[in-house]
mmCIF file of C-alpha atoms in Angstrom:
data_model
loop_
_atom_site.group_PDB
_atom_site.id
_atom_site.type_symbol
_atom_site.label_atom_id
_atom_site.label_comp_id
_atom_site.label_asym_id
_atom_site.label_seq_id
_atom_site.Cartn_x
_atom_site.Cartn_y
_atom_site.Cartn_z
ATOM 1 C CA MET A 1 82.494 101.077 71.381
ATOM 2 C CA LYS A 2 81.474 98.163 73.252
ATOM 3 C CA ARG A 3 84.831 96.376 72.839
ATOM 4 C CA GLN A 4 86.778 99.568 73.984
ATOM 5 C CA ARG A 5 84.629 99.279 77.165
ATOM 6 C CA ILE A 6 85.497 95.709 77.762
ATOM 7 C CA THR A 7 89.038 95.793 76.958
ATOM 8 C CA PRO A 8 90.409 97.524 80.306
ATOM 9 C CA TYR A 9 88.610 94.862 82.076
ATOM 10 C CA LEU A 10 90.116 92.171 80.232
ATOM 11 C CA LEU A 11 93.691 93.627 80.834
ATOM 12 C CA LEU A 12 92.956 93.371 84.324
ATOM 13 C CA LEU A 13 92.092 89.784 84.482
ATOM 14 C CA PRO A 14 95.641 88.301 84.306
ATOM 15 C CA GLY A 15 96.767 90.290 87.622
ATOM 16 C CA LEU A 16 93.403 90.296 89.387
ATOM 17 C CA PHE A 17 92.367 86.416 88.668
ATOM 18 C CA PRO A 18 95.230 85.064 90.784
ATOM 19 C CA ILE A 19 94.546 87.283 93.661
ATOM 20 C CA VAL A 20 90.892 86.721 93.731
ATOM 21 C CA ALA A 21 91.455 82.900 93.410
ATOM 22 C CA PHE A 22 94.072 82.504 95.995
ATOM 23 C CA MET A 23 92.202 84.901 98.536
ATOM 24 C CA SER A 24 88.828 83.130 97.924
ATOM 25 C CA LEU A 25 90.730 79.721 98.523
ATOM 26 C CA VAL A 26 92.287 80.652 101.771
ATOM 27 C CA VAL A 27 89.301 82.306 103.161
ATOM 28 C CA GLY A 28 86.979 79.494 102.086
ATOM 29 C CA MET A 29 89.240 77.008 103.655
ATOM 30 C CA ALA A 30 89.284 78.919 106.858
ATOM 31 C CA VAL A 31 85.730 79.356 107.198
ATOM 32 C CA SER A 32 85.115 75.736 106.348
ATOM 33 C CA GLN A 33 87.638 74.633 109.061
ATOM 34 C CA SER A 34 86.000 76.939 111.614
ATOM 35 C CA ILE A 35 82.542 75.002 111.057
ATOM 36 C CA GLY A 36 83.994 71.578 111.187
ATOM 37 C CA TYR A 37 85.356 70.565 107.933
ATOM 38 C CA PHE A 38 88.923 69.866 106.849
ATOM 39 C CA ASN A 39 89.839 68.750 110.164
ATOM 40 C CA PHE A 40 93.404 67.081 109.624
ATOM 41 C CA ALA A 41 93.199 65.404 112.946
ATOM 42 C CA GLY A 42 89.729 64.394 113.857
ATOM 43 C CA ASP A 43 86.217 63.925 112.635
ATOM 44 C CA ASP A 44 85.014 65.880 109.768
ATOM 45 C CA ARG A 45 81.498 67.113 110.039
ATOM 46 C CA PHE A 46 79.440 70.275 110.338
ATOM 47 C CA SER A 47 79.320 71.763 113.767
ATOM 48 C CA LEU A 48 79.277 75.494 115.361
ATOM 49 C CA GLU A 49 80.521 74.247 118.618
ATOM 50 C CA PHE A 50 84.164 75.625 117.808
ATOM 51 C CA TRP A 51 82.495 79.025 117.298
ATOM 52 C CA GLU A 52 80.474 78.891 120.582
ATOM 53 C CA GLY A 53 83.501 77.586 122.561
ATOM 54 C CA MET A 54 85.950 80.110 121.278
ATOM 55 C CA LEU A 55 83.731 83.048 121.405
ATOM 56 C CA SER A 56 82.701 82.145 125.022
ATOM 57 C CA GLN A 57 86.248 82.293 126.292
ATOM 58 C CA SER A 58 87.206 85.363 128.153
ATOM 59 C CA GLN A 59 90.833 84.709 127.063
ATOM 60 C CA PHE A 60 89.951 84.999 123.490
ATOM 61 C CA TRP A 61 88.377 88.321 123.820
ATOM 62 C CA ARG A 62 91.333 89.600 125.926
ATOM 63 C CA VAL A 63 93.605 88.623 123.133
ATOM 64 C CA PHE A 64 91.284 90.029 120.539
ATOM 65 C CA TRP A 65 91.173 93.454 122.173
ATOM 66 C CA TYR A 66 94.712 93.472 122.656
ATOM 67 C CA SER A 67 95.522 93.057 119.083
ATOM 68 C CA ALA A 68 93.148 95.644 118.090
ATOM 69 C CA ARG A 69 94.719 98.230 120.551
ATOM 70 C CA ILE A 70 98.317 97.421 119.230
ATOM 71 C CA ALA A 71 96.868 97.827 115.566
ATOM 72 C CA ILE A 72 95.206 100.867 116.213
ATOM 73 C CA LEU A 73 98.086 102.740 118.098
ATOM 74 C CA SER A 74 100.629 101.645 115.956
ATOM 75 C CA SER A 75 98.637 102.785 112.667
ATOM 76 C CA LEU A 76 97.661 106.104 114.207
ATOM 77 C CA ILE A 77 101.086 106.941 115.608
ATOM 78 C CA SER A 78 102.892 105.986 112.366
ATOM 79 C CA VAL A 79 100.659 108.233 110.142
ATOM 80 C CA MET A 80 100.833 111.034 112.739
ATOM 81 C CA LEU A 81 104.758 110.956 112.675
ATOM 82 C CA ALA A 82 104.930 110.321 108.816
ATOM 83 C CA TYR A 83 102.514 113.097 107.741
ATOM 84 C CA PRO A 84 104.191 116.235 108.886
ATOM 85 C CA VAL A 85 107.545 114.944 107.608
ATOM 86 C CA ALA A 86 106.206 114.305 104.149
ATOM 87 C CA LEU A 87 104.649 117.955 104.141
ATOM 88 C CA TRP A 88 108.154 119.087 105.310
ATOM 89 C CA LEU A 89 109.868 117.185 102.332
ATOM 90 C CA ARG A 90 107.226 117.983 99.681
ATOM 91 C CA ARG A 91 109.726 120.674 98.283
ATOM 92 C CA PRO A 92 113.113 119.154 97.428
ATOM 93 C CA PHE A 93 116.179 121.063 99.348
ATOM 94 C CA PRO A 94 119.751 120.269 99.701
ATOM 95 C CA GLY A 95 119.774 117.111 101.898
ATOM 96 C CA SER A 96 116.124 116.315 101.557
ATOM 97 C CA ASP A 97 116.896 113.054 99.409
ATOM 98 C CA LEU A 98 119.149 112.044 102.235
ATOM 99 C CA ILE A 99 116.759 112.577 104.695
ATOM 100 C CA SER A 100 114.235 110.784 102.865
ATOM 101 C CA ALA A 101 116.462 107.748 102.461
ATOM 102 C CA MET A 102 117.319 107.530 106.160
ATOM 103 C CA ILE A 103 113.581 107.465 106.994
ATOM 104 C CA LYS A 104 113.002 104.643 104.500
ATOM 105 C CA ALA A 105 115.985 102.630 105.882
ATOM 106 C CA PRO A 106 113.832 100.633 108.256
ATOM 107 C CA LEU A 107 112.242 99.066 105.373
ATOM 108 C CA LEU A 108 115.360 97.301 104.420
ATOM 109 C CA VAL A 109 115.524 95.550 107.888
ATOM 110 C CA HIS A 110 113.735 92.564 108.474
ATOM 111 C CA GLY A 111 111.022 92.793 111.338
ATOM 112 C CA LEU A 112 112.570 89.808 113.245
ATOM 113 C CA VAL A 113 116.098 91.621 113.116
ATOM 114 C CA ALA A 114 114.576 94.707 114.373
ATOM 115 C CA ALA A 115 113.110 93.112 117.194
ATOM 116 C CA PHE A 116 116.171 91.486 118.393
ATOM 117 C CA LEU A 117 118.131 94.739 118.087
ATOM 118 C CA PHE A 118 115.545 96.535 120.024
ATOM 119 C CA VAL A 119 115.719 93.746 122.800
ATOM 120 C CA ASN A 120 119.265 94.071 122.972
ATOM 121 C CA PHE A 121 119.152 97.923 123.360
ATOM 122 C CA ILE A 122 116.631 97.874 126.220
ATOM 123 C CA SER A 123 117.669 94.763 127.881
ATOM 124 C CA PHE A 124 118.584 94.593 131.622
ATOM 125 C CA GLN A 125 122.472 94.881 130.610
ATOM 126 C CA GLY A 126 121.756 96.739 127.370
ATOM 127 C CA PHE A 127 122.944 99.959 126.081
ATOM 128 C CA LEU A 128 120.151 102.039 127.322
ATOM 129 C CA ASN A 129 120.306 100.889 130.965
ATOM 130 C CA VAL A 130 123.970 100.909 130.985
ATOM 131 C CA ALA A 131 123.849 104.541 129.720
ATOM 132 C CA LEU A 132 121.162 105.621 132.237
ATOM 133 C CA VAL A 133 123.313 104.213 135.083
ATOM 134 C CA LYS A 134 126.466 105.894 133.848
ATOM 135 C CA LEU A 135 124.756 109.257 133.563
ATOM 136 C CA GLY A 136 123.381 108.777 137.268
ATOM 137 C CA LEU A 137 119.873 109.107 136.135
ATOM 138 C CA ILE A 138 118.950 105.654 137.670
ATOM 139 C CA ASP A 139 120.739 103.677 140.494
ATOM 140 C CA ARG A 140 120.368 100.295 138.855
ATOM 141 C CA PRO A 141 118.975 98.786 135.513
ATOM 142 C CA ILE A 142 115.395 98.827 134.853
ATOM 143 C CA ARG A 143 113.449 95.915 133.418
ATOM 144 C CA MET A 144 112.035 97.315 130.069
ATOM 145 C CA GLN A 145 112.078 93.891 128.114
ATOM 146 C CA ASN A 146 108.730 92.516 127.500
ATOM 147 C CA ASP A 147 106.759 95.263 129.277
ATOM 148 C CA SER A 148 103.301 94.485 130.546
ATOM 149 C CA TYR A 149 101.856 97.600 128.478
ATOM 150 C CA ALA A 150 103.276 96.483 125.065
ATOM 151 C CA ILE A 151 105.046 99.701 124.708
ATOM 152 C CA GLY A 152 108.061 97.811 123.030
ATOM 153 C CA VAL A 153 105.763 96.238 120.618
ATOM 154 C CA VAL A 154 104.205 99.638 119.551
ATOM 155 C CA ILE A 155 107.484 101.238 119.457
ATOM 156 C CA LEU A 156 108.823 98.493 117.020
ATOM 157 C CA GLN A 157 105.649 98.604 114.833
ATOM 158 C CA VAL A 158 105.941 102.435 114.546
ATOM 159 C CA TRP A 159 109.680 102.138 113.601
ATOM 160 C CA LYS A 160 109.011 99.625 111.199
ATOM 161 C CA ASN A 161 105.773 101.181 109.559
ATOM 162 C CA MET A 162 106.439 104.734 109.814
ATOM 163 C CA PRO A 163 108.550 104.552 106.580
ATOM 164 C CA LEU A 164 105.461 102.760 104.867
ATOM 165 C CA ALA A 165 103.258 105.526 105.802
ATOM 166 C CA PHE A 166 105.826 108.158 104.581
ATOM 167 C CA LEU A 167 106.051 106.353 101.135
ATOM 168 C CA VAL A 168 102.520 106.258 100.728
ATOM 169 C CA VAL A 169 101.744 109.793 101.828
ATOM 170 C CA THR A 170 104.755 111.457 100.152
ATOM 171 C CA GLY A 171 103.417 110.696 96.669
ATOM 172 C CA SER A 172 100.099 112.329 97.439
ATOM 173 C CA VAL A 173 101.472 115.293 99.101
ATOM 174 C CA ARG A 174 103.882 116.058 96.198
ATOM 175 C CA SER A 175 101.229 115.798 93.647
ATOM 176 C CA ILE A 176 99.406 118.899 95.011
ATOM 177 C CA GLY A 177 100.236 121.553 92.634
ATOM 178 C CA ASP A 178 101.649 125.015 93.818
ATOM 179 C CA ASP A 179 98.958 126.757 91.876
ATOM 180 C CA ILE A 180 96.226 125.330 94.248
ATOM 181 C CA LEU A 181 97.939 126.382 97.249
ATOM 182 C CA ASP A 182 98.782 129.858 95.648
ATOM 183 C CA ALA A 183 95.026 130.312 94.922
ATOM 184 C CA ALA A 184 94.180 129.312 98.479
ATOM 185 C CA ARG A 185 96.630 131.840 99.852
ATOM 186 C CA ASP A 186 95.438 134.491 97.353
ATOM 187 C CA LEU A 187 91.888 134.073 98.810
ATOM 188 C CA GLY A 188 93.187 134.724 102.280
ATOM 189 C CA ALA A 189 93.832 131.226 103.703
ATOM 190 C CA GLY A 190 96.569 130.943 106.146
ATOM 191 C CA SER A 191 98.898 128.076 106.720
ATOM 192 C CA LEU A 192 96.555 126.205 109.014
ATOM 193 C CA ALA A 193 93.644 126.965 106.926
ATOM 194 C CA ARG A 194 95.402 125.621 103.722
ATOM 195 C CA LEU A 195 96.180 122.487 105.820
ATOM 196 C CA ARG A 196 92.807 121.721 107.059
ATOM 197 C CA ARG A 197 90.911 122.811 103.881
ATOM 198 C CA VAL A 198 93.161 122.002 101.007
ATOM 199 C CA ILE A 199 95.993 119.475 101.839
ATOM 200 C CA LEU A 200 94.295 117.116 104.194
ATOM 201 C CA PRO A 201 91.111 116.771 101.893
ATOM 202 C CA LEU A 202 93.525 116.112 98.878
ATOM 203 C CA THR A 203 95.531 113.562 100.668
ATOM 204 C CA LEU A 204 92.707 111.720 102.479
ATOM 205 C CA ARG A 205 92.880 108.692 100.203
ATOM 206 C CA ALA A 206 96.673 108.344 100.849
ATOM 207 C CA LEU A 207 96.247 108.566 104.733
ATOM 208 C CA GLN A 208 93.374 106.115 104.680
ATOM 209 C CA ALA A 209 95.487 103.576 102.648
ATOM 210 C CA ALA A 210 98.479 103.882 104.967
ATOM 211 C CA LEU A 211 96.047 103.454 108.006
ATOM 212 C CA ILE A 212 94.674 100.362 106.499
ATOM 213 C CA LEU A 213 97.973 98.759 105.403
ATOM 214 C CA ILE A 214 99.470 99.407 108.832
ATOM 215 C CA PHE A 215 96.517 98.278 110.879
ATOM 216 C CA ILE A 216 96.248 94.901 109.097
ATOM 217 C CA GLY A 217 99.841 94.383 109.341
ATOM 218 C CA ALA A 218 99.850 95.042 113.082
ATOM 219 C CA ALA A 219 96.826 93.277 114.036
ATOM 220 C CA GLY A 220 98.286 89.966 112.598
ATOM 221 C CA ASP A 221 101.806 90.632 114.282
ATOM 222 C CA TRP A 222 103.808 87.618 115.154
ATOM 223 C CA SER A 223 107.611 88.313 115.362
ATOM 224 C CA PHE A 224 107.540 91.536 117.466
ATOM 225 C CA GLN A 225 105.040 89.902 119.805
ATOM 226 C CA VAL A 226 107.137 86.855 120.352
ATOM 227 C CA VAL A 227 110.535 88.578 120.792
ATOM 228 C CA ALA A 228 109.441 91.933 122.730
ATOM 229 C CA GLY A 229 105.840 91.555 123.720
ATOM 230 C CA PRO A 230 104.594 91.036 127.025
ATOM 231 C CA THR A 231 104.668 87.509 128.680
ATOM 232 C CA ASN A 232 101.123 87.803 130.354
ATOM 233 C CA ILE A 233 99.214 88.118 127.203
ATOM 234 C CA GLN A 234 99.474 86.792 123.486
ATOM 235 C CA SER A 235 98.634 88.366 120.087
ATOM 236 C CA MET A 236 95.803 86.921 117.927
ATOM 237 C CA ALA A 237 98.599 85.108 115.726
ATOM 238 C CA GLN A 238 100.204 83.689 118.788
ATOM 239 C CA PHE A 239 97.063 82.638 120.030
ATOM 240 C CA MET A 240 95.836 80.840 116.960
ATOM 241 C CA HIS A 241 99.208 78.690 116.959
ATOM 242 C CA ARG A 242 98.981 77.868 120.660
ATOM 243 C CA VAL A 243 95.140 76.738 120.081
ATOM 244 C CA GLN A 244 96.197 74.675 117.140
ATOM 245 C CA SER A 245 99.006 72.967 119.149
ATOM 246 C CA ASP A 246 97.250 72.407 122.419
ATOM 247 C CA ASN A 247 94.101 70.643 121.053
ATOM 248 C CA ALA A 248 95.184 67.564 118.851
ATOM 249 C CA ALA A 249 91.614 66.607 118.144
ATOM 250 C CA HIS A 250 89.973 69.866 117.073
ATOM 251 C CA GLY A 251 92.796 72.218 117.017
ATOM 252 C CA TRP A 252 92.683 72.938 113.368
ATOM 253 C CA ASN A 253 88.825 73.831 113.744
ATOM 254 C CA GLU A 254 89.422 76.186 116.720
ATOM 255 C CA ALA A 255 92.651 77.857 115.250
ATOM 256 C CA ALA A 256 90.290 78.508 112.078
ATOM 257 C CA VAL A 257 87.786 80.459 114.236
ATOM 258 C CA VAL A 258 90.700 82.674 115.566
ATOM 259 C CA ALA A 259 91.653 83.149 111.905
ATOM 260 C CA VAL A 260 88.456 84.206 110.665
ATOM 261 C CA MET A 261 87.988 86.475 113.633
ATOM 262 C CA LEU A 262 91.577 87.932 112.847
ATOM 263 C CA MET A 263 90.468 88.555 109.203
ATOM 264 C CA ALA A 264 87.196 90.125 110.465
ATOM 265 C CA LEU A 265 89.354 92.438 112.697
ATOM 266 C CA SER A 266 91.581 93.373 109.943
ATOM 267 C CA LEU A 267 88.827 94.023 107.592
ATOM 268 C CA PHE A 268 86.324 95.898 109.829
ATOM 269 C CA GLY A 269 88.902 97.609 111.916
ATOM 270 C CA SER A 270 90.699 99.224 108.962
ATOM 271 C CA LEU A 271 87.506 100.203 107.514
ATOM 272 C CA ILE A 272 86.295 101.860 110.635
ATOM 273 C CA LEU A 273 89.633 103.507 111.172
ATOM 274 C CA ALA A 274 89.521 104.971 107.680
ATOM 275 C CA GLY A 275 85.971 106.094 108.106
ATOM 276 C CA LEU A 276 86.812 107.980 111.171
ATOM 277 C CA MET A 277 89.768 109.499 109.426
ATOM 278 C CA GLN A 278 87.509 110.785 106.642
ATOM 279 C CA LEU A 279 85.027 112.084 108.986
ATOM 280 C CA LEU A 280 87.640 113.905 111.046
ATOM 281 C CA VAL A 281 88.978 115.569 107.993
ATOM 282 C CA ARG A 282 85.643 116.612 106.750
ATOM 283 C CA ARG A 283 85.083 118.252 110.142
ATOM 284 C CA MET A 284 88.369 120.045 110.160
ATOM 285 C CA GLY A 285 87.802 121.394 106.558
ATOM 286 C CA ARG A 286 84.596 123.137 107.553
#
């Protein structure tokens, strides 16, 4: 009996051990560098001055909240767009497989390629501006590339991550049996009540998983920000690279502080977002 209890955990070890080992190594290295160790270009000693210096910079917090805003908007909009489509495609119908494949198509396009395509589309002499001028909607081309509000970055994040949210949510939605919905209908629940009290609670875990995955990816964005992002502010990944390049003596230590803060943003931001989603679904289910 005892052996049967241990066996499942032993089977997890081959896959789990490398993940835990490499994650521990990376996190431990970043934390150590942030407090003065493993400095590849200067002295190697314990110090909290890198944390004090970085956290006292207004520019750092501007970059931090910018990345948090992009991650929140991208994850919420992606899930909000993917969820109704997943519900619509819950029951197969002629053409549903084709629609599902088209929705997943952006997963096959690399993010950097997508960013360049998007920039070409909205550039000063791009298709969108030319079409608007030809239609007489505007007198001359509008500058939409590298907009100050990072609308282009959010559009790219949603375009790239909405299929991921769709994949995660679709499996959960399709696992809901018709007998459960029929039972709710027999008890007098309308379409909205079935959505609030049956479907949403049963798909809550999938929604949370999609939010967390997209939030973490968007918070650490590099390629979309470099190609299509605003020029007056950087993402956390950009800022980390710049800090490491600009400061030859302690660049690695300061960049490690930004890296640890980025990991903290990804961890706590995604958990807070998932918790708020759970609270919202529970309140809607009452």
